[in-house]
């Protein structure tokens, strides 16, 4: 009997090696997207579903070597770390709370989900997609998980008091609490502690996932657990961490170093000590852009990099061009190859179609409507030339033109300096050049301000906690806390109190729903300066009126 088991285990190990090492890509579809497919009959509906649950080909044997993870081993390792390795105590681990601490959403409702579609499966965190990959011939299988669009671009809904409601989320709003650095560090620590203890790890898998197939059990035990243990040991010896760069801060990601890593521009063994983070943007109005990234580094080949846009120009051809860029974002964020990204441009086009009609969550607090006419005038005179012209509505202003203005308003230049010709040439040299035109950064694009109330902290690097502080540059805090925060709906931004020593600290009594982190604006790339000139000519009444108007966008 024992010999038969060893023979079967050897066969699985051999099969897993062949499956793991072969050049062809074996991918699993996102289970939640697959369940919705029969009802997705138009591009907008499919765009919403792909945005929330689409895998973009990132659930594969290939991405397991880069950004994806074997879902059941991942959960088992993190859960074991919670109970200090006690398998018998795993029943008391709250898996929802475990992932929520990193800013991954486990809601009960997606508020802006298309009403005519069936409710989606919300039993696993939104923004972590998973699928079951099984080989057609070899007896190997594994459930693969990877991040998706909604990890960063979906937010908790805020109430009229500014308090977050983690049971309800809004797709498209920036996730000001997603903490990919803390997540990566804890995953690394959990695998470092338990990947070498295969028996205990597999006991945890079966305790948490009792319906796991025998093929997946064998594949995890005889192939993947050992591979992870060796890889973690190698990275621990070489780097002392999972990745050679920081993943960012809550609500601010490090896409630049992720791209450099994928392009092979970070030398082996080197840890990047000077990183720049990008505050996750609101998606409202983003399809009015002629290029993407806050430096406009990516543009559509054969088109002007910067040109004014009108509503009539946001057509299918324009969306198709943006889709080629959007699909490329999966290369650094999900670890797919250029070829896989190109194969999923159609998915990105449907996401872009959804974005064309997307509206952010309406401002949940009070608005002084008597100030709106004055605020509209202040905006039109001082802001519209860079951030776009909105129509005359005071209830739901809509963009009517966008200048795609790029320049220098005195904000931190570190991202411009680091997004150089080396990166542009590396992108241009690859096969994806047919879909994307890359150039070194020369300035920052002025974004549309649709939904700006929900996208704190402000400036491209997330260095200013509220719009009020942005409008009063002399008051901008040196330090503030982000992650699981409440909002100050009067000042519009992260709720806090002045601690008297340059800090904007969380108000007493607030319990963060995710890991909070203190932002230090003296750090590299985190300068809170810039955009002062825009407010110099405005008196207190003008600034107050402008703030009220921005709540409506």
Short mmCIF file of C-alpha atoms in Angstrom, two decimals:
data_model
loop_
_atom_site.label_atom_id
_atom_site.label_comp_id
_atom_site.label_asym_id
_atom_site.label_seq_id
_atom_site.Cartn_x
_atom_site.Cartn_y
_atom_site.Cartn_z
CA UNK A 1 0.00 0.00 0.00
CA UNK A 2 2.79 2.39 0.95
CA UNK A 3 4.61 1.62 -2.31
CA UNK A 4 1.50 2.46 -4.29
CA UNK A 5 1.24 5.81 -2.52
CA UNK A 6 4.89 6.62 -3.19
CA UNK A 7 4.42 5.68 -6.84
CA UNK A 8 1.36 7.96 -7.12
CA UNK A 9 3.18 10.77 -5.35
CA UNK A 10 6.11 10.40 -7.70
CA UNK A 11 3.81 10.53 -10.71
CA UNK A 12 2.18 13.71 -9.44
CA UNK A 13 5.57 15.27 -8.71
CA UNK A 14 6.79 14.42 -12.23
CA UNK A 15 3.57 15.69 -13.77
CA UNK A 16 3.73 18.90 -11.76
CA UNK A 17 7.33 19.46 -12.87
CA UNK A 18 6.38 19.03 -16.53
CA UNK A 19 3.33 21.26 -16.10
CA UNK A 20 5.28 23.89 -14.19
CA UNK A 21 8.22 24.01 -16.60
CA UNK A 22 6.54 23.81 -19.99
CA UNK A 23 6.56 27.04 -22.02
CA UNK A 24 2.86 27.00 -22.89
CA UNK A 25 0.63 28.89 -20.52
CA UNK A 26 -2.03 26.95 -18.62
CA UNK A 27 -4.52 29.39 -17.15
CA UNK A 28 -7.56 29.14 -14.94
CA UNK A 29 -10.47 31.53 -15.45
CA UNK A 30 -11.63 33.66 -12.57
CA UNK A 31 -14.36 31.55 -10.98
CA UNK A 32 -16.52 34.55 -10.11
CA UNK A 33 -16.31 36.04 -13.58
CA UNK A 34 -17.07 32.66 -15.16
CA UNK A 35 -20.21 32.35 -13.05
CA UNK A 36 -21.47 35.70 -14.36
CA UNK A 37 -20.54 35.18 -18.03
CA UNK A 38 -23.95 33.89 -19.27
CA UNK A 39 -25.63 37.14 -18.13
CA UNK A 40 -23.04 39.56 -19.55
CA UNK A 41 -24.72 40.55 -22.79
CA UNK A 42 -23.36 44.06 -23.40
CA UNK A 43 -19.92 45.73 -23.10
CA UNK A 44 -20.87 47.89 -20.11
CA UNK A 45 -22.10 44.94 -18.02
CA UNK A 46 -19.13 42.84 -18.97
CA UNK A 47 -16.84 45.79 -18.26
CA UNK A 48 -18.20 46.08 -14.72
CA UNK A 49 -17.79 42.34 -14.14
CA UNK A 50 -14.28 42.22 -15.63
CA UNK A 51 -13.29 45.24 -13.58
CA UNK A 52 -14.52 43.60 -10.38
CA UNK A 53 -13.52 39.99 -11.01
CA UNK A 54 -11.53 39.75 -14.25
CA UNK A 55 -8.26 37.84 -14.22
CA UNK A 56 -6.72 39.17 -17.51
CA UNK A 57 -4.94 35.84 -17.91
CA UNK A 58 -3.17 36.29 -14.56
CA UNK A 59 -4.20 32.95 -13.04
CA UNK A 60 -1.63 30.65 -14.58
CA UNK A 61 1.44 28.54 -14.05
CA UNK A 62 3.40 31.45 -15.50
CA UNK A 63 2.16 34.05 -13.02
CA UNK A 64 2.76 31.66 -10.13
CA UNK A 65 6.43 32.42 -10.80
CA UNK A 66 5.87 36.18 -10.60
CA UNK A 67 2.84 37.66 -8.82
CA UNK A 68 0.20 34.99 -8.29
CA UNK A 69 -0.03 32.57 -5.37
CA UNK A 70 -1.48 29.12 -4.67
CA UNK A 71 -4.59 30.36 -2.88
CA UNK A 72 -5.06 27.57 -0.37
CA UNK A 73 -1.43 27.50 0.74
CA UNK A 74 -1.50 31.30 1.02
CA UNK A 75 -4.56 31.32 3.26
CA UNK A 76 -3.26 28.39 5.27
CA UNK A 77 0.11 30.04 5.92
CA UNK A 78 -1.43 33.38 6.94
CA UNK A 79 -3.96 31.63 9.18
CA UNK A 80 -1.27 29.50 10.83
CA UNK A 81 0.68 32.65 11.56
CA UNK A 82 -2.40 34.03 13.32
CA UNK A 83 -2.58 31.05 15.68
CA UNK A 84 1.19 30.60 16.06
CA UNK A 85 1.12 27.31 14.18
CA UNK A 86 -1.68 25.65 16.18
CA UNK A 87 -3.73 23.75 13.59
CA UNK A 88 -6.42 22.97 16.17
CA UNK A 89 -7.06 26.70 16.65
CA UNK A 90 -7.66 27.47 12.95
CA UNK A 91 -11.44 27.33 13.42
CA UNK A 92 -11.22 30.60 15.32
CA UNK A 93 -9.46 32.50 12.55
CA UNK A 94 -11.61 35.12 10.82
CA UNK A 95 -10.43 34.94 7.21
CA UNK A 96 -12.45 38.02 6.23
CA UNK A 97 -10.78 40.08 8.95
CA UNK A 98 -7.40 38.60 8.06
CA UNK A 99 -7.48 40.03 4.52
CA UNK A 100 -9.44 43.16 5.42
CA UNK A 101 -6.55 44.39 7.56
CA UNK A 102 -4.54 44.86 4.33
CA UNK A 103 -7.37 46.84 2.76
CA UNK A 104 -8.88 44.00 0.72
CA UNK A 105 -12.65 44.31 0.72
CA UNK A 106 -14.99 41.57 1.89
CA UNK A 107 -18.28 43.43 1.53
CA UNK A 108 -21.86 42.32 1.69
CA UNK A 109 -22.85 44.63 -1.18
CA UNK A 110 -21.31 46.35 -4.20
CA UNK A 111 -23.47 49.46 -4.23
CA UNK A 112 -22.94 50.40 -7.89
CA UNK A 113 -23.20 46.85 -9.23
CA UNK A 114 -25.55 46.77 -12.28
CA UNK A 115 -29.00 46.23 -10.80
CA UNK A 116 -30.17 43.88 -13.57
CA UNK A 117 -27.27 41.46 -13.05
CA UNK A 118 -27.37 38.71 -10.43
CA UNK A 119 -25.51 39.56 -7.22
CA UNK A 120 -21.88 38.48 -7.49
CA UNK A 121 -20.15 35.99 -5.24
CA UNK A 122 -18.67 37.98 -2.37
CA UNK A 123 -17.48 35.04 -0.29
CA UNK A 124 -13.82 35.87 -1.05
CA UNK A 125 -12.10 39.27 -0.93
CA UNK A 126 -12.91 41.58 -3.83
CA UNK A 127 -9.67 42.40 -5.61
CA UNK A 128 -8.25 38.91 -5.08
CA UNK A 129 -9.42 36.69 -7.92
CA UNK A 130 -9.01 32.93 -7.93
CA UNK A 131 -9.51 30.05 -10.32
CA UNK A 132 -8.97 26.31 -10.33
CA UNK A 133 -6.32 25.24 -12.87
CA UNK A 134 -6.20 21.56 -13.77
CA UNK A 135 -4.10 19.98 -16.51
CA UNK A 136 -6.03 18.15 -19.22
CA UNK A 137 -3.71 15.12 -19.13
CA UNK A 138 -1.47 15.20 -16.06
CA UNK A 139 -3.05 14.66 -12.60
CA UNK A 140 -2.09 18.08 -11.28
CA UNK A 141 -4.28 20.98 -10.17
CA UNK A 142 -4.07 24.13 -8.09
CA UNK A 143 -6.30 27.07 -7.16
CA UNK A 144 -4.42 30.20 -8.23
CA UNK A 145 -5.07 33.70 -6.83
CA UNK A 146 -3.89 37.08 -8.02
CA UNK A 147 -4.77 40.71 -7.51
CA UNK A 148 -7.22 42.44 -9.85
CA UNK A 149 -8.39 45.95 -10.69
CA UNK A 150 -10.73 46.20 -7.72
CA UNK A 151 -7.94 45.67 -5.17
CA UNK A 152 -6.93 49.31 -5.64
CA UNK A 153 -9.92 50.78 -7.46
CA UNK A 154 -12.83 49.99 -5.15
CA UNK A 155 -13.58 51.78 -1.90
CA UNK A 156 -15.64 51.38 1.20
CA UNK A 157 -18.75 53.55 1.15
CA UNK A 158 -18.75 56.51 3.52
CA UNK A 159 -21.75 57.69 5.52
CA UNK A 160 -23.01 61.20 6.22
CA UNK A 161 -20.76 61.30 9.30
CA UNK A 162 -17.68 60.37 7.27
CA UNK A 163 -17.41 56.94 8.84
CA UNK A 164 -16.44 54.04 6.54
CA UNK A 165 -18.76 51.09 6.05
CA UNK A 166 -16.59 48.10 5.06
CA UNK A 167 -19.71 46.01 4.34
CA UNK A 168 -20.49 48.21 1.31
CA UNK A 169 -18.11 49.17 -1.50
CA UNK A 170 -18.18 51.31 -4.64
CA UNK A 171 -16.32 50.13 -7.73
CA UNK A 172 -14.08 52.77 -9.33
CA UNK A 173 -13.37 54.82 -6.22
CA UNK A 174 -9.75 54.64 -5.00
CA UNK A 175 -9.03 52.28 -2.15
CA UNK A 176 -7.30 54.57 0.33
CA UNK A 177 -6.50 51.60 2.57
CA UNK A 178 -5.00 49.01 0.23
CA UNK A 179 -1.64 48.19 1.79
CA UNK A 180 0.31 46.00 -0.60
CA UNK A 181 3.56 46.44 1.31
CA UNK A 182 2.13 45.08 4.58
CA UNK A 183 0.44 42.28 2.64
CA UNK A 184 3.67 41.25 0.88
CA UNK A 185 5.66 41.39 4.11
CA UNK A 186 3.18 39.24 6.03
CA UNK A 187 2.82 36.71 3.21
CA UNK A 188 6.60 36.39 3.11
CA UNK A 189 6.80 35.98 6.89
CA UNK A 190 4.03 33.35 6.88
CA UNK A 191 5.63 31.27 4.13
CA UNK A 192 9.04 31.64 5.73
CA UNK A 193 7.59 30.22 8.94
CA UNK A 194 5.54 27.35 7.52
CA UNK A 195 6.39 26.53 3.88
CA UNK A 196 9.09 24.14 5.08
CA UNK A 197 6.65 22.32 7.37
CA UNK A 198 4.63 20.62 4.64
CA UNK A 199 2.67 18.33 6.97
CA UNK A 200 1.41 21.17 9.13
CA UNK A 201 0.71 23.37 6.11
CA UNK A 202 -1.35 20.64 4.44
CA UNK A 203 -3.22 19.95 7.67
CA UNK A 204 -4.15 23.64 7.67
CA UNK A 205 -5.25 23.47 4.03
CA UNK A 206 -7.59 20.57 4.79
CA UNK A 207 -8.93 22.25 7.92
CA UNK A 208 -9.76 25.41 5.99
CA UNK A 209 -10.66 23.84 2.63
CA UNK A 210 -11.99 20.32 3.35
CA UNK A 211 -13.34 19.89 -0.21
CA UNK A 212 -9.90 20.16 -1.82
CA UNK A 213 -9.52 17.54 -4.58
CA UNK A 214 -6.93 14.79 -4.30
CA UNK A 215 -5.14 16.20 -7.37
CA UNK A 216 -4.74 19.60 -5.73
CA UNK A 217 -3.71 18.09 -2.40
CA UNK A 218 -1.01 16.07 -4.12
CA UNK A 219 0.16 18.99 -6.26
CA UNK A 220 0.39 21.32 -3.26
CA UNK A 221 2.20 18.76 -1.13
CA UNK A 222 4.62 17.23 -3.63
CA UNK A 223 5.38 20.12 -5.93
CA UNK A 224 4.32 23.60 -4.89
CA UNK A 225 5.03 23.65 -1.13
CA UNK A 226 8.64 22.63 -1.67
CA UNK A 227 9.10 25.13 -4.49
CA UNK A 228 7.78 27.93 -2.27
CA UNK A 229 10.04 26.89 0.60
CA UNK A 230 13.11 27.00 -1.63
CA UNK A 231 12.14 30.30 -3.23
CA UNK A 232 11.41 31.96 0.11
CA UNK A 233 14.74 30.72 1.53
CA UNK A 234 16.59 32.08 -1.51
CA UNK A 235 14.90 35.50 -1.26
CA UNK A 236 15.46 35.59 2.47
CA UNK A 237 19.16 34.99 1.96
CA UNK A 238 19.46 37.46 -0.90
CA UNK A 239 17.01 40.24 0.05
CA UNK A 240 15.54 39.52 3.47
CA UNK A 241 12.12 40.26 1.97
CA UNK A 242 9.75 39.09 -0.77
CA UNK A 243 10.40 41.87 -3.30
CA UNK A 244 13.38 44.18 -3.85
CA UNK A 245 11.19 47.27 -3.44
CA UNK A 246 8.47 48.59 -1.16
CA UNK A 247 4.88 48.03 -2.22
CA UNK A 248 3.88 51.50 -1.05
CA UNK A 249 1.64 52.96 1.62
CA UNK A 250 -2.09 52.50 2.22
CA UNK A 251 -3.78 53.99 -0.84
CA UNK A 252 -0.48 54.62 -2.62
CA UNK A 253 1.17 51.95 -4.75
CA UNK A 254 4.63 51.52 -6.25
CA UNK A 255 3.83 50.73 -9.86
CA UNK A 256 7.08 52.29 -11.08
CA UNK A 257 9.38 49.83 -9.27
CA UNK A 258 6.99 46.96 -10.08
CA UNK A 259 7.43 47.83 -13.76
CA UNK A 260 11.19 48.17 -13.44
CA UNK A 261 11.29 44.77 -11.74
CA UNK A 262 9.29 43.14 -14.56
CA UNK A 263 11.53 44.79 -17.16
CA UNK A 264 14.68 43.50 -15.45
CA UNK A 265 15.88 47.01 -14.61
CA UNK A 266 16.53 46.27 -10.92
CA UNK A 267 19.84 44.38 -10.64
CA UNK A 268 19.65 41.00 -8.85
CA UNK A 269 20.28 41.32 -5.13
CA UNK A 270 19.70 45.06 -5.03
CA UNK A 271 17.03 46.53 -2.75
CA UNK A 272 15.56 49.80 -4.00
CA UNK A 273 15.93 52.33 -1.19
CA UNK A 274 14.46 55.37 -2.94
CA UNK A 275 10.95 54.68 -4.22
CA UNK A 276 8.15 56.99 -5.28
CA UNK A 277 4.54 56.11 -4.63
CA UNK A 278 1.48 56.98 -6.65
CA UNK A 279 -1.76 57.85 -4.89
CA UNK A 280 -4.48 55.59 -6.31
CA UNK A 281 -6.66 57.78 -8.56
CA UNK A 282 -10.41 58.13 -8.83
CA UNK A 283 -11.54 56.72 -12.19
CA UNK A 284 -14.16 59.38 -12.87
CA UNK A 285 -13.33 61.21 -16.10
CA UNK A 286 -10.16 59.20 -16.77
CA UNK A 287 -11.26 58.18 -20.27
CA UNK A 288 -10.89 61.85 -21.25
CA UNK A 289 -7.13 61.37 -21.09
CA UNK A 290 -5.02 61.03 -24.25
CA UNK A 291 -2.43 59.07 -22.28
CA UNK A 292 -2.17 57.40 -18.89
CA UNK A 293 -0.07 57.50 -15.72
CA UNK A 294 0.23 60.80 -13.87
CA UNK A 295 3.28 61.61 -15.99
CA UNK A 296 1.42 60.78 -19.24
CA UNK A 297 4.23 58.30 -19.92
CA UNK A 298 1.95 55.96 -21.88
CA UNK A 299 0.14 57.20 -24.98
CA UNK A 300 -1.67 55.64 -27.93
CA UNK A 301 0.74 55.05 -30.83
CA UNK A 302 0.27 57.39 -33.77
CA UNK A 303 -1.79 59.95 -31.85
CA UNK A 304 -0.93 63.24 -30.22
CA UNK A 305 0.30 62.68 -26.68
CA UNK A 306 -1.46 65.80 -25.41
CA UNK A 307 -4.52 67.28 -27.05
CA UNK A 308 -7.83 68.75 -25.81
CA UNK A 309 -10.75 66.34 -25.70
CA UNK A 310 -14.47 67.02 -26.16
CA UNK A 311 -17.35 64.69 -25.32
CA UNK A 312 -17.86 63.65 -28.94
CA UNK A 313 -14.28 62.37 -29.09
CA UNK A 314 -14.83 59.82 -26.31
CA UNK A 315 -15.85 57.27 -28.95
CA UNK A 316 -15.16 53.58 -29.42
CA UNK A 317 -11.94 54.27 -31.32
CA UNK A 318 -10.60 56.39 -28.46
CA UNK A 319 -11.58 53.75 -25.89
CA UNK A 320 -9.90 51.06 -27.97
CA UNK A 321 -6.66 53.03 -27.91
CA UNK A 322 -6.84 53.46 -24.13
CA UNK A 323 -7.62 49.76 -23.76
CA UNK A 324 -4.21 48.87 -25.14
CA UNK A 325 -2.64 50.91 -22.35
CA UNK A 326 -4.99 49.65 -19.64
CA UNK A 327 -4.20 46.03 -20.53
CA UNK A 328 -0.47 46.73 -20.16
CA UNK A 329 -0.97 47.68 -16.50
CA UNK A 330 -1.44 43.97 -15.82
CA UNK A 331 2.22 43.36 -16.70
CA UNK A 332 3.64 44.94 -13.50
CA UNK A 333 0.56 44.57 -11.28
CA UNK A 334 -0.44 40.96 -12.07
CA UNK A 335 2.83 39.63 -13.46
CA UNK A 336 1.58 38.61 -16.90
CA UNK A 337 3.70 38.66 -20.04
CA UNK A 338 3.36 41.24 -22.81
CA UNK A 339 1.71 38.60 -25.00
CA UNK A 340 -0.92 37.77 -22.37
CA UNK A 341 -1.61 41.49 -21.81
CA UNK A 342 -2.13 41.98 -25.55
CA UNK A 343 -4.47 38.97 -25.67
CA UNK A 344 -6.73 40.67 -23.11
CA UNK A 345 -7.04 44.10 -24.73
CA UNK A 346 -10.65 43.23 -25.57
CA UNK A 347 -11.35 42.82 -21.84
CA UNK A 348 -9.72 46.19 -21.19
CA UNK A 349 -11.88 47.76 -23.91
CA UNK A 350 -15.00 46.59 -22.10
CA UNK A 351 -13.65 48.04 -18.85
CA UNK A 352 -13.09 51.33 -20.71
CA UNK A 353 -16.68 51.21 -21.98
CA UNK A 354 -17.85 50.84 -18.38
CA UNK A 355 -15.60 53.71 -17.31
CA UNK A 356 -17.15 56.01 -19.94
CA UNK A 357 -20.50 55.79 -18.12
CA UNK A 358 -19.07 55.48 -14.62
CA UNK A 359 -20.06 57.98 -11.92
CA UNK A 360 -18.42 58.16 -8.47
CA UNK A 361 -20.29 57.78 -5.23
CA UNK A 362 -22.20 61.03 -4.59
CA UNK A 363 -20.77 63.14 -1.79
CA UNK A 364 -22.43 61.76 1.38
CA UNK A 365 -22.19 64.84 3.59
CA UNK A 366 -23.81 68.25 3.73
CA UNK A 367 -23.15 70.85 1.04
CA UNK A 368 -23.78 74.58 1.47
CA UNK A 369 -25.73 75.10 -1.73
CA UNK A 370 -25.70 78.86 -1.32
CA UNK A 371 -21.95 78.80 -2.05
CA UNK A 372 -22.17 76.66 -5.18
CA UNK A 373 -22.66 79.45 -7.77
CA UNK A 374 -19.63 81.29 -6.44
CA UNK A 375 -17.65 78.07 -6.25
CA UNK A 376 -18.49 77.27 -9.86
CA UNK A 377 -17.22 80.70 -10.91
CA UNK A 378 -14.00 80.31 -8.93
CA UNK A 379 -13.42 76.89 -10.50
CA UNK A 380 -14.14 78.14 -14.03
CA UNK A 381 -11.74 81.05 -13.65
CA UNK A 382 -8.85 79.33 -11.90
CA UNK A 383 -9.08 75.55 -12.30
CA UNK A 384 -10.82 74.60 -15.56
CA UNK A 385 -7.88 75.54 -17.78
CA UNK A 386 -5.92 72.59 -16.34
CA UNK A 387 -8.49 70.24 -14.81
CA UNK A 388 -11.27 70.48 -17.40
CA UNK A 389 -14.46 72.44 -17.96
CA UNK A 390 -17.69 71.18 -16.42
CA UNK A 391 -21.20 72.12 -17.50
CA UNK A 392 -23.33 74.62 -15.57
CA UNK A 393 -25.14 72.05 -13.44
CA UNK A 394 -24.92 72.60 -9.70
CA UNK A 395 -26.36 69.18 -8.87
CA UNK A 396 -24.26 66.84 -11.05
CA UNK A 397 -21.62 68.78 -13.03
CA UNK A 398 -20.35 66.80 -16.03
CA UNK A 399 -17.15 67.27 -17.99
CA UNK A 400 -17.64 68.92 -21.38
CA UNK A 401 -13.98 69.43 -22.31
CA UNK A 402 -10.61 68.37 -20.97
CA UNK A 403 -7.31 70.06 -21.93
CA UNK A 404 -4.85 67.25 -21.11
CA UNK A 405 -2.53 69.89 -19.67
CA UNK A 406 0.90 68.70 -18.53
CA UNK A 407 3.39 70.85 -16.66
CA UNK A 408 5.06 71.76 -13.40
CA UNK A 409 3.13 73.22 -10.46
CA UNK A 410 5.95 72.76 -7.97
CA UNK A 411 4.96 69.32 -6.66
CA UNK A 412 7.52 66.65 -5.79
CA UNK A 413 9.57 65.88 -8.92
CA UNK A 414 11.03 62.53 -7.86
CA UNK A 415 8.64 60.51 -10.02
CA UNK A 416 9.51 62.62 -13.06
CA UNK A 417 13.21 62.06 -12.43
CA UNK A 418 12.84 58.30 -12.06
CA UNK A 419 10.52 57.78 -15.03
CA UNK A 420 13.38 58.21 -17.45
CA UNK A 421 14.47 57.18 -20.93
CA UNK A 422 15.70 53.82 -19.64
CA UNK A 423 12.15 52.78 -18.77
CA UNK A 424 10.67 54.28 -21.93
CA UNK A 425 13.20 52.44 -24.11
CA UNK A 426 12.59 49.15 -22.31
CA UNK A 427 8.84 49.37 -22.90
CA UNK A 428 9.34 50.51 -26.51
CA UNK A 429 11.78 47.67 -27.21
CA UNK A 430 9.25 45.00 -26.30
CA UNK A 431 6.51 43.45 -28.43
CA UNK A 432 3.91 45.66 -26.75
CA UNK A 433 5.15 48.76 -28.62
CA UNK A 434 2.37 48.24 -31.17
CA UNK A 435 -0.16 49.10 -28.46
CA UNK A 436 1.65 51.67 -26.35
CA UNK A 437 3.94 54.63 -26.97
CA UNK A 438 6.20 55.22 -23.97
CA UNK A 439 8.18 58.38 -23.26
CA UNK A 440 10.29 59.72 -20.42
CA UNK A 441 8.38 61.95 -18.01
CA UNK A 442 8.51 65.71 -18.50
CA UNK A 443 5.85 66.82 -16.03
CA UNK A 444 2.61 65.81 -14.35
CA UNK A 445 -0.77 65.73 -16.04
CA UNK A 446 -3.52 67.75 -14.37
CA UNK A 447 -6.22 65.12 -13.74
CA UNK A 448 -9.97 65.58 -14.04
CA UNK A 449 -11.47 66.32 -10.64
CA UNK A 450 -14.56 64.14 -10.96
CA UNK A 451 -15.03 62.39 -7.61
CA UNK A 452 -12.17 64.28 -6.02
CA UNK A 453 -13.89 64.29 -2.62
CA UNK A 454 -13.29 60.55 -2.24
CA UNK A 455 -9.65 60.39 -3.37
CA UNK A 456 -7.78 61.64 -0.31
CA UNK A 457 -4.89 62.02 0.35
CA UNK A 458 -4.09 64.59 -2.35
CA UNK A 459 -1.39 65.49 -4.87
CA UNK A 460 0.07 62.76 -7.06
CA UNK A 461 2.08 61.28 -4.18
CA UNK A 462 -0.70 61.42 -1.58
CA UNK A 463 1.14 63.90 0.66
CA UNK A 464 -1.74 66.20 1.73
CA UNK A 465 -4.59 64.76 3.84
CA UNK A 466 -7.48 67.10 2.92
CA UNK A 467 -8.54 69.56 0.22
CA UNK A 468 -8.70 72.25 2.91
CA UNK A 469 -5.03 71.71 3.68
CA UNK A 470 -4.26 71.77 -0.04
CA UNK A 471 -5.99 75.16 -0.34
CA UNK A 472 -4.17 76.47 2.74
CA UNK A 473 -0.56 75.42 1.98
CA UNK A 474 0.88 76.93 5.16
CA UNK A 475 -1.21 74.47 7.22
CA UNK A 476 -0.23 71.25 5.43
CA UNK A 477 0.76 68.67 8.07
CA UNK A 478 4.20 67.12 8.21
CA UNK A 479 2.67 63.82 9.28
CA UNK A 480 -0.75 62.18 9.07
CA UNK A 481 -2.24 58.69 9.29
CA UNK A 482 -3.83 56.84 6.38
CA UNK A 483 -5.43 53.39 6.25
CA UNK A 484 -8.81 52.35 7.62
CA UNK A 485 -9.49 56.03 8.21
CA UNK A 486 -12.66 58.06 8.48
CA UNK A 487 -13.26 61.17 6.37
CA UNK A 488 -13.62 64.78 7.41
CA UNK A 489 -16.48 65.86 5.15
CA UNK A 490 -16.10 69.54 6.02
CA UNK A 491 -12.44 69.81 5.10
CA UNK A 492 -12.88 66.99 2.54
CA UNK A 493 -10.28 64.36 3.20
CA UNK A 494 -8.83 62.18 5.93
CA UNK A 495 -10.31 62.88 9.34
CA UNK A 496 -7.80 64.04 11.93
CA UNK A 497 -6.91 66.52 14.60
CA UNK A 498 -3.90 68.82 14.82
CA UNK A 499 -1.57 67.42 17.47
CA UNK A 500 0.28 70.72 17.83
CA UNK A 501 3.58 69.38 16.51
CA UNK A 502 2.97 69.13 12.78
CA UNK A 503 0.82 66.01 12.89
CA UNK A 504 -2.74 65.37 11.68
CA UNK A 505 -3.66 62.42 13.87
CA UNK A 506 -6.80 60.21 13.89
CA UNK A 507 -9.69 61.54 15.98
CA UNK A 508 -10.27 59.97 19.36
CA UNK A 509 -12.61 57.01 19.29
CA UNK A 510 -12.06 55.99 15.67
CA UNK A 511 -11.15 52.32 15.16
CA UNK A 512 -9.47 51.78 11.78
CA UNK A 513 -10.86 48.92 9.71
CA UNK A 514 -7.45 48.31 8.06
CA UNK A 515 -3.82 48.73 9.09
CA UNK A 516 -3.07 52.43 9.63
CA UNK A 517 0.32 53.88 8.65
CA UNK A 518 1.82 57.25 9.46
CA UNK A 519 2.82 59.24 6.39
CA UNK A 520 5.99 61.29 6.84
CA UNK A 521 6.18 64.02 4.20
CA UNK A 522 9.90 64.53 4.80
CA UNK A 523 10.59 61.14 3.19
CA UNK A 524 12.00 60.74 -0.31
CA UNK A 525 9.30 61.43 -2.90
CA UNK A 526 6.71 62.55 -0.33
CA UNK A 527 7.11 66.34 -0.36
CA UNK A 528 3.86 68.14 0.47
CA UNK A 529 4.83 71.29 -1.45
CA UNK A 530 3.40 72.47 -4.75
CA UNK A 531 0.17 73.83 -6.22
CA UNK A 532 0.40 76.89 -3.96
CA UNK A 533 0.07 79.48 -6.74
CA UNK A 534 -3.44 78.32 -7.62
CA UNK A 535 -4.75 79.58 -4.27
CA UNK A 536 -2.69 82.72 -3.75
CA UNK A 537 -5.26 85.06 -5.27
CA UNK A 538 -8.23 83.51 -3.49
CA UNK A 539 -9.57 84.94 -0.25
CA UNK A 540 -11.17 82.81 2.47
CA UNK A 541 -14.64 83.15 0.94
CA UNK A 542 -13.41 82.04 -2.49
CA UNK A 543 -11.68 78.99 -1.06
CA UNK A 544 -14.72 78.02 1.00
CA UNK A 545 -16.99 78.29 -2.05
CA UNK A 546 -14.57 76.31 -4.23
CA UNK A 547 -14.44 73.56 -1.61
CA UNK A 548 -18.23 73.25 -1.62
CA UNK A 549 -18.32 73.08 -5.43
CA UNK A 550 -15.64 70.36 -5.54
CA UNK A 551 -17.90 68.20 -3.38
CA UNK A 552 -20.37 68.11 -6.27
CA UNK A 553 -17.95 66.91 -8.98
#
